[in-house]
Short mmCIF file of C-alpha atoms and ligand atoms in Angstrom, two decimals:
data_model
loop_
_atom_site.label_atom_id
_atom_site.label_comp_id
_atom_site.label_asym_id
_atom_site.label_seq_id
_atom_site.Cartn_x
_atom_site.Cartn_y
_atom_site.Cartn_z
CA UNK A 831 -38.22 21.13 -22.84
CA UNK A 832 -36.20 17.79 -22.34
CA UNK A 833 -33.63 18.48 -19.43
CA UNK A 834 -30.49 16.92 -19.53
CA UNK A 835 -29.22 14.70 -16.49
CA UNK A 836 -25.78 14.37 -15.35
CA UNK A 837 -24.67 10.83 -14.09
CA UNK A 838 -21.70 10.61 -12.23
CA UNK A 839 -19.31 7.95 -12.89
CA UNK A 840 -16.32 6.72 -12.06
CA UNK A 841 -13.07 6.58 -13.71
CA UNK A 842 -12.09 4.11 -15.26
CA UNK A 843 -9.06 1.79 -13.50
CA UNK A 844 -10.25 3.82 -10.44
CA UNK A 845 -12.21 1.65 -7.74
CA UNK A 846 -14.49 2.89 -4.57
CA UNK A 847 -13.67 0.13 -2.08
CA UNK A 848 -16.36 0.04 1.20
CA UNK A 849 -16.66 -2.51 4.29
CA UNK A 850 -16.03 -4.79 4.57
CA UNK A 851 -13.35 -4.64 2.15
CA UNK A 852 -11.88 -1.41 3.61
CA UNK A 853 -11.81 -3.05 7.01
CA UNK A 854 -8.97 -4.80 5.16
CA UNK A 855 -6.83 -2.10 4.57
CA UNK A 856 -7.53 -0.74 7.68
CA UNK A 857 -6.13 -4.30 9.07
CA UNK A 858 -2.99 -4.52 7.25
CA UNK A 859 -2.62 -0.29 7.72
CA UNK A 860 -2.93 -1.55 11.56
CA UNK A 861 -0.12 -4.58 11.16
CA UNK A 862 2.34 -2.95 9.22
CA UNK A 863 2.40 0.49 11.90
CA UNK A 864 2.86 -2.07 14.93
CA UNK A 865 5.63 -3.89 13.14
CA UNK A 866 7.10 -0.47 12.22
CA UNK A 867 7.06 0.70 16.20
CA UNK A 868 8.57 -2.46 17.32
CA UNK A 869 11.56 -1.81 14.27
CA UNK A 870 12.05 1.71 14.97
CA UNK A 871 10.22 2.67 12.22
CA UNK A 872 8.15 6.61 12.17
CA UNK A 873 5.77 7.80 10.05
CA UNK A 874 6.42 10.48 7.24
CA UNK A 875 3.41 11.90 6.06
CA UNK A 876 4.15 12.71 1.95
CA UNK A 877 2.42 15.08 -0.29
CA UNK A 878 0.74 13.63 -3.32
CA UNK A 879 2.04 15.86 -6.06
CA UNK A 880 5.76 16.49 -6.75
CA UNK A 881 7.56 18.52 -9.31
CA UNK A 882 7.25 16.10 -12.46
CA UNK A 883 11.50 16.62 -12.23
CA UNK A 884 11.61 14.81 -9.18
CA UNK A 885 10.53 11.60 -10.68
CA UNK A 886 12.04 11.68 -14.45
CA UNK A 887 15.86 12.32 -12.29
CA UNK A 888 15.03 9.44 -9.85
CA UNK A 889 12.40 6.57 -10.88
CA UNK A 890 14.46 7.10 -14.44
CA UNK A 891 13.81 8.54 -17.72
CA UNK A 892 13.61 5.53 -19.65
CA UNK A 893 11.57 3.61 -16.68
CA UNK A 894 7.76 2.75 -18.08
CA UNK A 895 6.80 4.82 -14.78
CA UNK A 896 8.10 7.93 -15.95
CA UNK A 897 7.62 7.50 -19.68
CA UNK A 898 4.18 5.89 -19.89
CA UNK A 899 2.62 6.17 -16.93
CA UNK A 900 2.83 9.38 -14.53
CA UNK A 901 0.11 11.44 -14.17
CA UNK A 902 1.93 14.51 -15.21
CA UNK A 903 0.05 18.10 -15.50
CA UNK A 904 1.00 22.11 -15.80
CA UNK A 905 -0.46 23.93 -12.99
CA UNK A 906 -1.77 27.24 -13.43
CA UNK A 907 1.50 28.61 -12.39
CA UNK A 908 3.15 26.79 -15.56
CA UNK A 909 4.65 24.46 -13.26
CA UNK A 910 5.37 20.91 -13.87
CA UNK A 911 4.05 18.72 -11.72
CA UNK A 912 3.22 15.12 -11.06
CA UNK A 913 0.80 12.94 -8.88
CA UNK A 914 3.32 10.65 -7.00
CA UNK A 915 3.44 6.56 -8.68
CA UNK A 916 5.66 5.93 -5.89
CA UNK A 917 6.92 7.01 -2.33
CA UNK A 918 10.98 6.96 -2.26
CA UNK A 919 11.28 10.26 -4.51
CA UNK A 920 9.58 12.08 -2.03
CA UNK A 921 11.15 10.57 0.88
CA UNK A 922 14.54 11.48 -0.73
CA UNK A 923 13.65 15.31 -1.42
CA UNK A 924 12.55 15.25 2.03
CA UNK A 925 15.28 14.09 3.55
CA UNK A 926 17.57 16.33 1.90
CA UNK A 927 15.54 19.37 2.14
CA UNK A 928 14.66 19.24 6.21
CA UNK A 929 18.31 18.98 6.50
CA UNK A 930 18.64 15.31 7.95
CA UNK A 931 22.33 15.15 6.39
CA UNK A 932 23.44 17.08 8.71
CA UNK A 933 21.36 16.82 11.38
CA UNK A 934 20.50 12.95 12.20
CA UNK A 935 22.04 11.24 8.91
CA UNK A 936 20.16 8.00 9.71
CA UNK A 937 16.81 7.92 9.29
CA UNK A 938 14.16 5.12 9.38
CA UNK A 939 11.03 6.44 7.55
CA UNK A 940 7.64 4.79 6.75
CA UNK A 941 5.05 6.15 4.67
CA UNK A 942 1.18 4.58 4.28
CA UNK A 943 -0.15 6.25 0.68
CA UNK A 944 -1.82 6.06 -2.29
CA UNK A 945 0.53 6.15 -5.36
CA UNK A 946 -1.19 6.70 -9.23
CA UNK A 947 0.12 5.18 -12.24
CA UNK A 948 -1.83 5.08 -15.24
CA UNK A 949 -1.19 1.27 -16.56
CA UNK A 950 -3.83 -1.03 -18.33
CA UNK A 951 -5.70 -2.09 -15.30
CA UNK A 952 -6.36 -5.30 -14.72
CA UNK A 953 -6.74 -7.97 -11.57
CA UNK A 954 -4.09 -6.82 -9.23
CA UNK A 955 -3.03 -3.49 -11.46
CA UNK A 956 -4.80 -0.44 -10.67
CA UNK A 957 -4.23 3.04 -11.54
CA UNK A 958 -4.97 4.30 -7.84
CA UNK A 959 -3.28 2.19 -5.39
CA UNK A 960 -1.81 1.70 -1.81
CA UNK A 961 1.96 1.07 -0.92
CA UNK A 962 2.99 0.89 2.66
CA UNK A 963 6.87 1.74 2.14
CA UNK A 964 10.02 1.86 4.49
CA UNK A 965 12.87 3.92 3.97
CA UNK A 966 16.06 3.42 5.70
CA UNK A 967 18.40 6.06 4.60
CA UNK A 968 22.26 6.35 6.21
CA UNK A 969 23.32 2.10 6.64
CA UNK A 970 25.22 0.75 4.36
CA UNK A 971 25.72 -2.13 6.46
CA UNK A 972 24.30 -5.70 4.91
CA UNK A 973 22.03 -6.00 8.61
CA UNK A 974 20.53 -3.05 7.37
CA UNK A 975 19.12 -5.30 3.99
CA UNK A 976 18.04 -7.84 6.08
CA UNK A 977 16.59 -6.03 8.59
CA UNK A 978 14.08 -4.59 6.30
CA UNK A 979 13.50 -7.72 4.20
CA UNK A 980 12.87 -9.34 7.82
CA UNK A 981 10.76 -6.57 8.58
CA UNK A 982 8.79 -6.80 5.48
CA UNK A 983 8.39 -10.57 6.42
CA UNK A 984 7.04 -9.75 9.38
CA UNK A 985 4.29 -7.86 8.28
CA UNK A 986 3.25 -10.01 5.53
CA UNK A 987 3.04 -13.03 7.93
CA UNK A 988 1.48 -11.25 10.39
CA UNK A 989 -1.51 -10.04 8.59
CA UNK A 990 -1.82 -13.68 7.28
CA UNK A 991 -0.28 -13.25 3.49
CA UNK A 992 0.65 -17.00 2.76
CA UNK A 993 1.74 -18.67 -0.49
CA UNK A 994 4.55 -15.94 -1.25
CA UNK A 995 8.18 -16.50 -2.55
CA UNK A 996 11.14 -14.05 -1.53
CA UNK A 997 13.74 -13.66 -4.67
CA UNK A 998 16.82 -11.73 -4.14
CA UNK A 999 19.27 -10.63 -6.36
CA UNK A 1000 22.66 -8.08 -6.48
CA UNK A 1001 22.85 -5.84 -9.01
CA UNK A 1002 26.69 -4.57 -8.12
CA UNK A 1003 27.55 -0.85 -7.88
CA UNK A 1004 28.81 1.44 -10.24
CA UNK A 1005 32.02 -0.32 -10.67
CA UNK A 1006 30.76 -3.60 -11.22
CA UNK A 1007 27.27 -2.91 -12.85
CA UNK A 1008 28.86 -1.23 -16.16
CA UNK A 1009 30.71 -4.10 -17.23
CA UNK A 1010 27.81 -6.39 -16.88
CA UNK A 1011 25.34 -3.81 -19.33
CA UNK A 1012 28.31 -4.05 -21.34
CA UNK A 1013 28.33 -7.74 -21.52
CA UNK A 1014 24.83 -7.63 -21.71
CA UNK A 1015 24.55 -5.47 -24.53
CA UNK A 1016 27.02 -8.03 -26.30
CA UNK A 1017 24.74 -10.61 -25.87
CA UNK A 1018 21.43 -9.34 -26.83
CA UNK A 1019 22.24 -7.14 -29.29
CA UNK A 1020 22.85 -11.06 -31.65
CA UNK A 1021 19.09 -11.44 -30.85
CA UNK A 1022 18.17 -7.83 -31.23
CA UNK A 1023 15.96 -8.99 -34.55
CA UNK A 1024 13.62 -11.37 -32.02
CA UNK A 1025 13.22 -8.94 -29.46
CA UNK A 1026 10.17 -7.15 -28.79
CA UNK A 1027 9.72 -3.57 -30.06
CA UNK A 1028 9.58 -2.27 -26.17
CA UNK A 1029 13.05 -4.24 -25.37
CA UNK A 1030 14.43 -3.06 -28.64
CA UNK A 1031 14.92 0.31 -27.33
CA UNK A 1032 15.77 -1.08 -23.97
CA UNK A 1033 18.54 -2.67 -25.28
CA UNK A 1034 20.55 0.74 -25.62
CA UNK A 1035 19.10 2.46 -22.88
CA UNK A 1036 18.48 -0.17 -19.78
CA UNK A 1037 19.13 -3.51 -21.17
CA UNK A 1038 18.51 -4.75 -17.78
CA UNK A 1039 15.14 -4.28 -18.11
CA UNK A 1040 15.61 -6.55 -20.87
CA UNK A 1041 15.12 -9.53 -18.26
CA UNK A 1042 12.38 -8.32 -16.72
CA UNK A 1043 10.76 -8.01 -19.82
CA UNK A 1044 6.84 -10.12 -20.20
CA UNK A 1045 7.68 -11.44 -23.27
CA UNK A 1046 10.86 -11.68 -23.94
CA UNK A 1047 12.64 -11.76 -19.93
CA UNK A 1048 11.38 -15.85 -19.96
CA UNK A 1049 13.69 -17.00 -22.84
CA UNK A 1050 17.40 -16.17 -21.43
CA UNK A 1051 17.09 -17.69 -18.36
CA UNK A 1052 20.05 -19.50 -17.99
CA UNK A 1053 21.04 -18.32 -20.96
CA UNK A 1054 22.24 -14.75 -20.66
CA UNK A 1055 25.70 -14.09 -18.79
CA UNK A 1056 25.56 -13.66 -15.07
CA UNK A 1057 26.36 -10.56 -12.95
CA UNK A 1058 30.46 -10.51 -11.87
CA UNK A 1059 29.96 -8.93 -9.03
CA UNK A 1060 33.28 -6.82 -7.44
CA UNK A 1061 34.55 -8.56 -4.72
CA UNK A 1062 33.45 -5.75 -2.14
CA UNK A 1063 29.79 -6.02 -3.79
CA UNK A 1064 29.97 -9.89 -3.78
CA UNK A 1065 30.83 -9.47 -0.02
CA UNK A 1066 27.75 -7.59 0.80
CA UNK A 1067 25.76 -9.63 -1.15
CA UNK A 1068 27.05 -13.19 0.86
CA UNK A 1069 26.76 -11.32 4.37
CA UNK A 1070 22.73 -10.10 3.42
CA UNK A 1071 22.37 -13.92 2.39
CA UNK A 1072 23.97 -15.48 5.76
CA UNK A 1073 21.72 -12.82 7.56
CA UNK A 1074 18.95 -13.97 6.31
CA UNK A 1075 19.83 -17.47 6.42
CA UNK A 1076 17.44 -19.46 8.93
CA UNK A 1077 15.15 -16.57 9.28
CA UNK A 1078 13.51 -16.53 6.18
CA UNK A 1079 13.29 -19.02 3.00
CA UNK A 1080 14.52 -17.17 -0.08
CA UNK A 1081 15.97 -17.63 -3.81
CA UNK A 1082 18.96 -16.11 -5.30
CA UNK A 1083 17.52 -15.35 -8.99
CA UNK A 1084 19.93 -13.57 -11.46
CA UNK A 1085 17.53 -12.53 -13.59
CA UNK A 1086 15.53 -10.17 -11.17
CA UNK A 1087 16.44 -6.60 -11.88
CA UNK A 1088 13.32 -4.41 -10.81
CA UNK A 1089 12.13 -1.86 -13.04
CA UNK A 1090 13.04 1.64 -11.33
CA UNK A 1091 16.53 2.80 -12.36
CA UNK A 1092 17.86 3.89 -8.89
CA UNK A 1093 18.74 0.09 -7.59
CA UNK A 1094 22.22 -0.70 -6.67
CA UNK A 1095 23.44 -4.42 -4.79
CA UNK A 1096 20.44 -6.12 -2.90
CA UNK A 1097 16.86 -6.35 -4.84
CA UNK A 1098 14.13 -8.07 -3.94
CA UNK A 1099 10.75 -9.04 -4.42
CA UNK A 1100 7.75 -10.71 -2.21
CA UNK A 1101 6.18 -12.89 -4.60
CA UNK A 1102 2.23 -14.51 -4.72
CA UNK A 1103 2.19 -17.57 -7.15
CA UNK A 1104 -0.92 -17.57 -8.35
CA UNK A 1105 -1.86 -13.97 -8.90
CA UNK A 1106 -1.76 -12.46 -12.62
CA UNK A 1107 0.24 -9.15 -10.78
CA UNK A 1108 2.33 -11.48 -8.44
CA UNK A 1109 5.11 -9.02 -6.83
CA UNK A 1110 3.17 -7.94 -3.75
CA UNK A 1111 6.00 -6.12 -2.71
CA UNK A 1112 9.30 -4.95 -3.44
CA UNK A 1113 12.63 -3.20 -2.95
CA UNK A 1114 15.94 -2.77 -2.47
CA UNK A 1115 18.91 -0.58 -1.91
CA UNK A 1116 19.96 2.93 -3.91
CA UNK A 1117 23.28 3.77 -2.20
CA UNK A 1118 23.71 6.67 -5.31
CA UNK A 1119 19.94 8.63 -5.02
CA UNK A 1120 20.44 10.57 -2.61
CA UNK A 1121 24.12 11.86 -4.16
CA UNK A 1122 21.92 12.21 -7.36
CA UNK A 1123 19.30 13.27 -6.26
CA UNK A 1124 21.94 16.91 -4.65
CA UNK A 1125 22.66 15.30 -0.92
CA UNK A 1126 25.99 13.93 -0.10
CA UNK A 1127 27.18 10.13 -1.24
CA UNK A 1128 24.49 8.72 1.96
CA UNK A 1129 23.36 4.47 1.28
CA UNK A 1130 19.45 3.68 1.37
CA UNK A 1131 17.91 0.73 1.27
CA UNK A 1132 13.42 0.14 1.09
CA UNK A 1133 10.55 -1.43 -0.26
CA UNK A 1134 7.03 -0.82 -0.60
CA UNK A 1135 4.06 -3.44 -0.79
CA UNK A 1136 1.01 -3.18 -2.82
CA UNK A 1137 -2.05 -3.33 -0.41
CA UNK A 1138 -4.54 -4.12 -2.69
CA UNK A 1139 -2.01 -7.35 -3.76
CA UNK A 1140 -1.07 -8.47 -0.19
CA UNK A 1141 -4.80 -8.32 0.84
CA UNK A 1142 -5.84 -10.38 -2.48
CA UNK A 1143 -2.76 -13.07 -1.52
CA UNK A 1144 -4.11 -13.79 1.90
CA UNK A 1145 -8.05 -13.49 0.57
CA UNK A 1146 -10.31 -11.06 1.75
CA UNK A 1147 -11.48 -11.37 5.26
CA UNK A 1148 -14.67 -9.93 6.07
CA UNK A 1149 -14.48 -8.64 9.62
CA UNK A 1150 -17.34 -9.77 12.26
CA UNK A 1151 -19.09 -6.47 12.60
CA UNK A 1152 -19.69 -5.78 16.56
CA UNK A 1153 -22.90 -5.96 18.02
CA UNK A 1154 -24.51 -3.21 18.19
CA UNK A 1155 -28.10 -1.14 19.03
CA UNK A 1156 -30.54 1.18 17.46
CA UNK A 1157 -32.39 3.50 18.57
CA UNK A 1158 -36.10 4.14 17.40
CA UNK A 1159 -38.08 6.98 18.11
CA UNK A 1160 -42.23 6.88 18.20
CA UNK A 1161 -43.09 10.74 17.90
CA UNK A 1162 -41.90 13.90 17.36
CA UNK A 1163 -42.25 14.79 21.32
CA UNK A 1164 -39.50 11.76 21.94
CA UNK A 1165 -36.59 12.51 19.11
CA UNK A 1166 -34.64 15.09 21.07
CA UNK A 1167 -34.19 12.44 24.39
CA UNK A 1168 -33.69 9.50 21.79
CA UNK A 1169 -30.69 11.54 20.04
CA UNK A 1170 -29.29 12.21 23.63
CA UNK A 1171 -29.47 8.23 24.72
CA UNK A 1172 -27.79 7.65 21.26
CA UNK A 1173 -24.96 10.25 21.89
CA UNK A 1174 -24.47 8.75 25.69
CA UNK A 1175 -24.39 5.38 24.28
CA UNK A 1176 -21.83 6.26 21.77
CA UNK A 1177 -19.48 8.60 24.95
CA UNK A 1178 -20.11 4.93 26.72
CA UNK A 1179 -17.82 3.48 23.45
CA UNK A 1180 -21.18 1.18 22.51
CA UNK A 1181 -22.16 0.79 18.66
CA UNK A 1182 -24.93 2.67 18.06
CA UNK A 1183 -27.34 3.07 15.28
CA UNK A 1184 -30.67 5.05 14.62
CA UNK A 1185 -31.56 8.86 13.97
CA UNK A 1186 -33.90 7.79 11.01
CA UNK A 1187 -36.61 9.60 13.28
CA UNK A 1188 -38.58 10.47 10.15
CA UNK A 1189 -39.67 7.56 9.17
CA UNK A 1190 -42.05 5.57 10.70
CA UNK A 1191 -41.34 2.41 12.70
CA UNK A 1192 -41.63 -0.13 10.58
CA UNK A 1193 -38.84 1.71 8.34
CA UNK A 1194 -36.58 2.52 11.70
CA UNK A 1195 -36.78 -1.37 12.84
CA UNK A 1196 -35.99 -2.12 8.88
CA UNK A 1197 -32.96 0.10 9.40
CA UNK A 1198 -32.32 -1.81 13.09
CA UNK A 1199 -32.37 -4.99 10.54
CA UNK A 1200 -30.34 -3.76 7.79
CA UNK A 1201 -27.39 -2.37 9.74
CA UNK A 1202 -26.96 -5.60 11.82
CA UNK A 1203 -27.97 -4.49 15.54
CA UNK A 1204 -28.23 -6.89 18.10
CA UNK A 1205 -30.94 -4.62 19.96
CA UNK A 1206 -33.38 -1.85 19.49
CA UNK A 1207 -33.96 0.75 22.01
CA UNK A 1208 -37.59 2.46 21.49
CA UNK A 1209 -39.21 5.31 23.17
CA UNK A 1210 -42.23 5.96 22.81
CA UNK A 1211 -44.31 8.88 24.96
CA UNK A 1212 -45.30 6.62 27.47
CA UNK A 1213 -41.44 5.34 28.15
CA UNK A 1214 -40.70 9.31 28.11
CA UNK A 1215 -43.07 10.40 31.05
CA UNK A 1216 -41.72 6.95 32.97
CA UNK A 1217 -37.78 8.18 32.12
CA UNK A 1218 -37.44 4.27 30.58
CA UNK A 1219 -36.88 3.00 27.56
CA UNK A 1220 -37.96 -0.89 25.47
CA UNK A 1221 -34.62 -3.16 24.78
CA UNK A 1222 -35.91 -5.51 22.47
CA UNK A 1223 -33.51 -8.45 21.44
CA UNK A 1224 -33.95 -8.56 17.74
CA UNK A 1225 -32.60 -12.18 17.71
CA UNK A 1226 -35.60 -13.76 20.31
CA UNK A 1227 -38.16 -11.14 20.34
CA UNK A 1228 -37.99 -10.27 23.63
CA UNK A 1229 -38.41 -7.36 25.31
CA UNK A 1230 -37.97 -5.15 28.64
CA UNK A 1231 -37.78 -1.44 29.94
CA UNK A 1232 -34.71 -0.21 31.60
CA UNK A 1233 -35.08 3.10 33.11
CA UNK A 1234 -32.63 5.85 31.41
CA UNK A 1235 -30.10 5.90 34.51
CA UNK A 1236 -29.21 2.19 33.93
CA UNK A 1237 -29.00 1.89 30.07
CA UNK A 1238 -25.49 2.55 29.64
CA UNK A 1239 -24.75 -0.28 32.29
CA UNK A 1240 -27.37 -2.92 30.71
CA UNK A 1241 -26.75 -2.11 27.07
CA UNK A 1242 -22.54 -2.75 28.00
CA UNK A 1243 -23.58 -6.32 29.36
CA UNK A 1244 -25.52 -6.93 25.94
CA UNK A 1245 -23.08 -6.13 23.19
P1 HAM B 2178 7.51 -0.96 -7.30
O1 HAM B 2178 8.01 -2.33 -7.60
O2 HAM B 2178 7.27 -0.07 -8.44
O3 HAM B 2178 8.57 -0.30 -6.30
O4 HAM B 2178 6.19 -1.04 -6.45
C1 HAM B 2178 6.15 -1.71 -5.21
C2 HAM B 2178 4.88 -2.53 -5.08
O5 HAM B 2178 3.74 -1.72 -5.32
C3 HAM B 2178 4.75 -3.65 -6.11
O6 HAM B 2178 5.47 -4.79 -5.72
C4 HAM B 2178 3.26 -3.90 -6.11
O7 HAM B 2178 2.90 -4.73 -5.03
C5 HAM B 2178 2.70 -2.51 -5.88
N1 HAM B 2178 2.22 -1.93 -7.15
C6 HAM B 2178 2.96 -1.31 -8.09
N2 HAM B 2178 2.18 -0.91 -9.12
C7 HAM B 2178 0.92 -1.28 -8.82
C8 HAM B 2178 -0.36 -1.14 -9.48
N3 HAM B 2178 -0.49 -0.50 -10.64
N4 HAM B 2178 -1.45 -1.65 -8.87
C9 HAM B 2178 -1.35 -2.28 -7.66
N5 HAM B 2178 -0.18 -2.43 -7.00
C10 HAM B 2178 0.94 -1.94 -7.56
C11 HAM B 2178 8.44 0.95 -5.80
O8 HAM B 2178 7.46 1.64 -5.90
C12 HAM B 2178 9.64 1.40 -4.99
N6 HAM B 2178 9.41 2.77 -4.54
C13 HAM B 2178 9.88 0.47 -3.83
C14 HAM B 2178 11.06 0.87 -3.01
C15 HAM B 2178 11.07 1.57 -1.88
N7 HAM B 2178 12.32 0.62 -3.34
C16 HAM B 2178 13.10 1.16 -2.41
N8 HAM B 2178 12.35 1.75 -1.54
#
């Protein structure tokens, strides 16, 4: 009878990433916490699903997130849940539900996460990705915006990112924001025939978006009218810029509007000229989620970066692998005191390969070869009953025994 195999594959827009690509992450995972520390910054650990709610009353019903692209499931409970596309939702419900309102109102939150979206993939756009993403909740101050623009900078530059642009924008309050839709609206709704299907429902809804738009945003540059701001908005707005001022070079660009729907006054995006996906990362302040959202009025201001984009903008470093040694065993008699040197190697904090005691020794100094050691260690029965062990130096050939009691001390000079 024919039996049928099952081959496992992956998903598609899905990716298995493994070193020394990962070492990259790990890098910029590594950057972005010490920059945190030295900002104040702490750690909130996030689940991964969320009531589906969460994200169609925040991110924004008419948002391509929440009508295209969440991952969005019944549970066997009947409940409506999602897999998180991004962190400040959850940040937000966790705020408010631990009771930080009325306990410690401001808050300075990070979060290091993958976040699911499920977009056309392509170069840059994945449907499984990682944002590293700061939340400061409770400062409505303008330092507050450019502290974490500056703090964004900081990480970026420190991992190496080069070639990026910072564009800011204001996109008022709720006084000053209607009046410009309005005015908006005006506008586009003479060009409503040329727009593109996707903008033509915009245009009601989020006209905004409008701008931000892939085909149509390019064409009213300069063209469409320009955000009044009020004069308390306008204040803000001049205070972030004289902040930033000297610190950091930046553009003022009236036609970035981000595509979430929670944004009010400063925006902003990090961005990488020459990639097809260029915002490698993003923000800016929601002074009304959190009243939305059940909490008290409370201002907020974040951003989150795409890993995956900030490692691609500074090109993928592969990481020098340490030297390390491997440990090859000659018999069965000799496999129990080889695992125990390669355990007291390892307590010492010294790389160490080897365990493939079942093969023979040509296919343990292959594996000596293959994982990059600097050194094999081999024991043989004769080493055993003399308590030493052969250090050969893969690189010259050479070799020596050094009794058990010193290997930990020679091996540490080696590697
Ligand atoms: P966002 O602009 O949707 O904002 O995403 C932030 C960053 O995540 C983007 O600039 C990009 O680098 C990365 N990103 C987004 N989608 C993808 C994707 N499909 N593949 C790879 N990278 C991607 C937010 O998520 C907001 N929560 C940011 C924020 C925090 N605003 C205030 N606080």
């Amino acid at each position: 009878m024919l039996k049928s195999y099952y081959m496992a594959k992956l998903v598609r827009g899905f990716r298995d990433i493994f070193e020394p690509q990962s070492k990259n992450f790990t890098e910029l995972e590594m950057c972005a916490r010490r920059i945190f520390s030295v900002y104040g910054f702490g750690e909130l650990r996030l689940p991964t699903i969320e009531l589906k709610e969460l994200f169609v009353k925040s991110t924004g019903e008419t948002t391509d997130i929440v009508q295209k692209e969440m991952y969005a499931f019944e549970d066997a409970g009947h409940r409506q849940l999602a897999v998180r596309p991004e962190g400040t939702p959850g940040v937000v419900r966790a705020y408010l539900e631990n009771n930080f309102v009325q306990n410690a109102p401001v808050q300075k939150f990070y979060y290091i996460g993958n976040m699911f979206r499920a977009e056309r993939p392509q170069a840059g756009r994945y449907r499984e990705f990682e944002q590293i993403g700061a939340e400061y909740i409770g400062n409505s101050a303008p330092s507050a915006d450019a502290e974490v623009i500056l703090m964004l900078k900081d990480i970026v530059s420190a991992f190496g990112a080069k070639n990026y642009r910072v564009k800011i924008n204001s996109l008022g309050c709720d006084k000053c924001r209607p009046l410009y839709r309005q005015a908006l609206i005006d506008f586009l709704s003479k060009e409503k025939d040329t727009l593109c299907e996707n903008c033509q429902t915009r245009l009601e809804k989020n006209p905004l978006r409008v701008l931000d738009c892939k085909i149509d945003g390019a064409r009213f540059a300069g063209r469409v009218p320009t955000m009044q701001l009020c004069p308390e908005c306008q204040a803000h707005f001049d205070e972030v810029q004289n902040l930033l001022r000297g610190k950091i070079d930046f553009i003022v660009d009236p036609m970035l509007v981000r595509g979430l729907d929670y944004y009010s006054r400063t925006v902003f995006e990090f961005q990488a000229g020459d990639q097809s996906q260029n915002a490698i990362a993003a923000g800016g302040r929601y002074d009304s989620l959190i009243k939305n959202m059940g909490g008290p009025a409370t201002p907020a201001i974040g951003w989150a970066m795409g890993a995956e984009r900030v490692i691609m903008s500074r090109g993928e470093i592969a990481p020098q692998k340490p030297k390390s040694v491997c440990v090859v065993s000659l018999e069965k008699a000799c496999n129990q005191t080889a695992f125990n040197l390669m355990q007291t190697l390892r307590a010492a904090g010294i790389r160490t390969e080897g365990g493939l005691f079942d093969k023979n020794i040509k296919g343990q100094m292959k594996q000596a070869d293959r994982c990059g050691a600097g050194y094999a260690l081999i024991l043989g029965g004769d080493e055993l009953a003399k308590q030493v062990i052969t250090l050969k130096d893969l690189t010259t050939g050479e070799q020596r025994q050094v009794a058990f009691d010193c290997l930990t001390d020679e091996v540490k000079k080696l590697v």
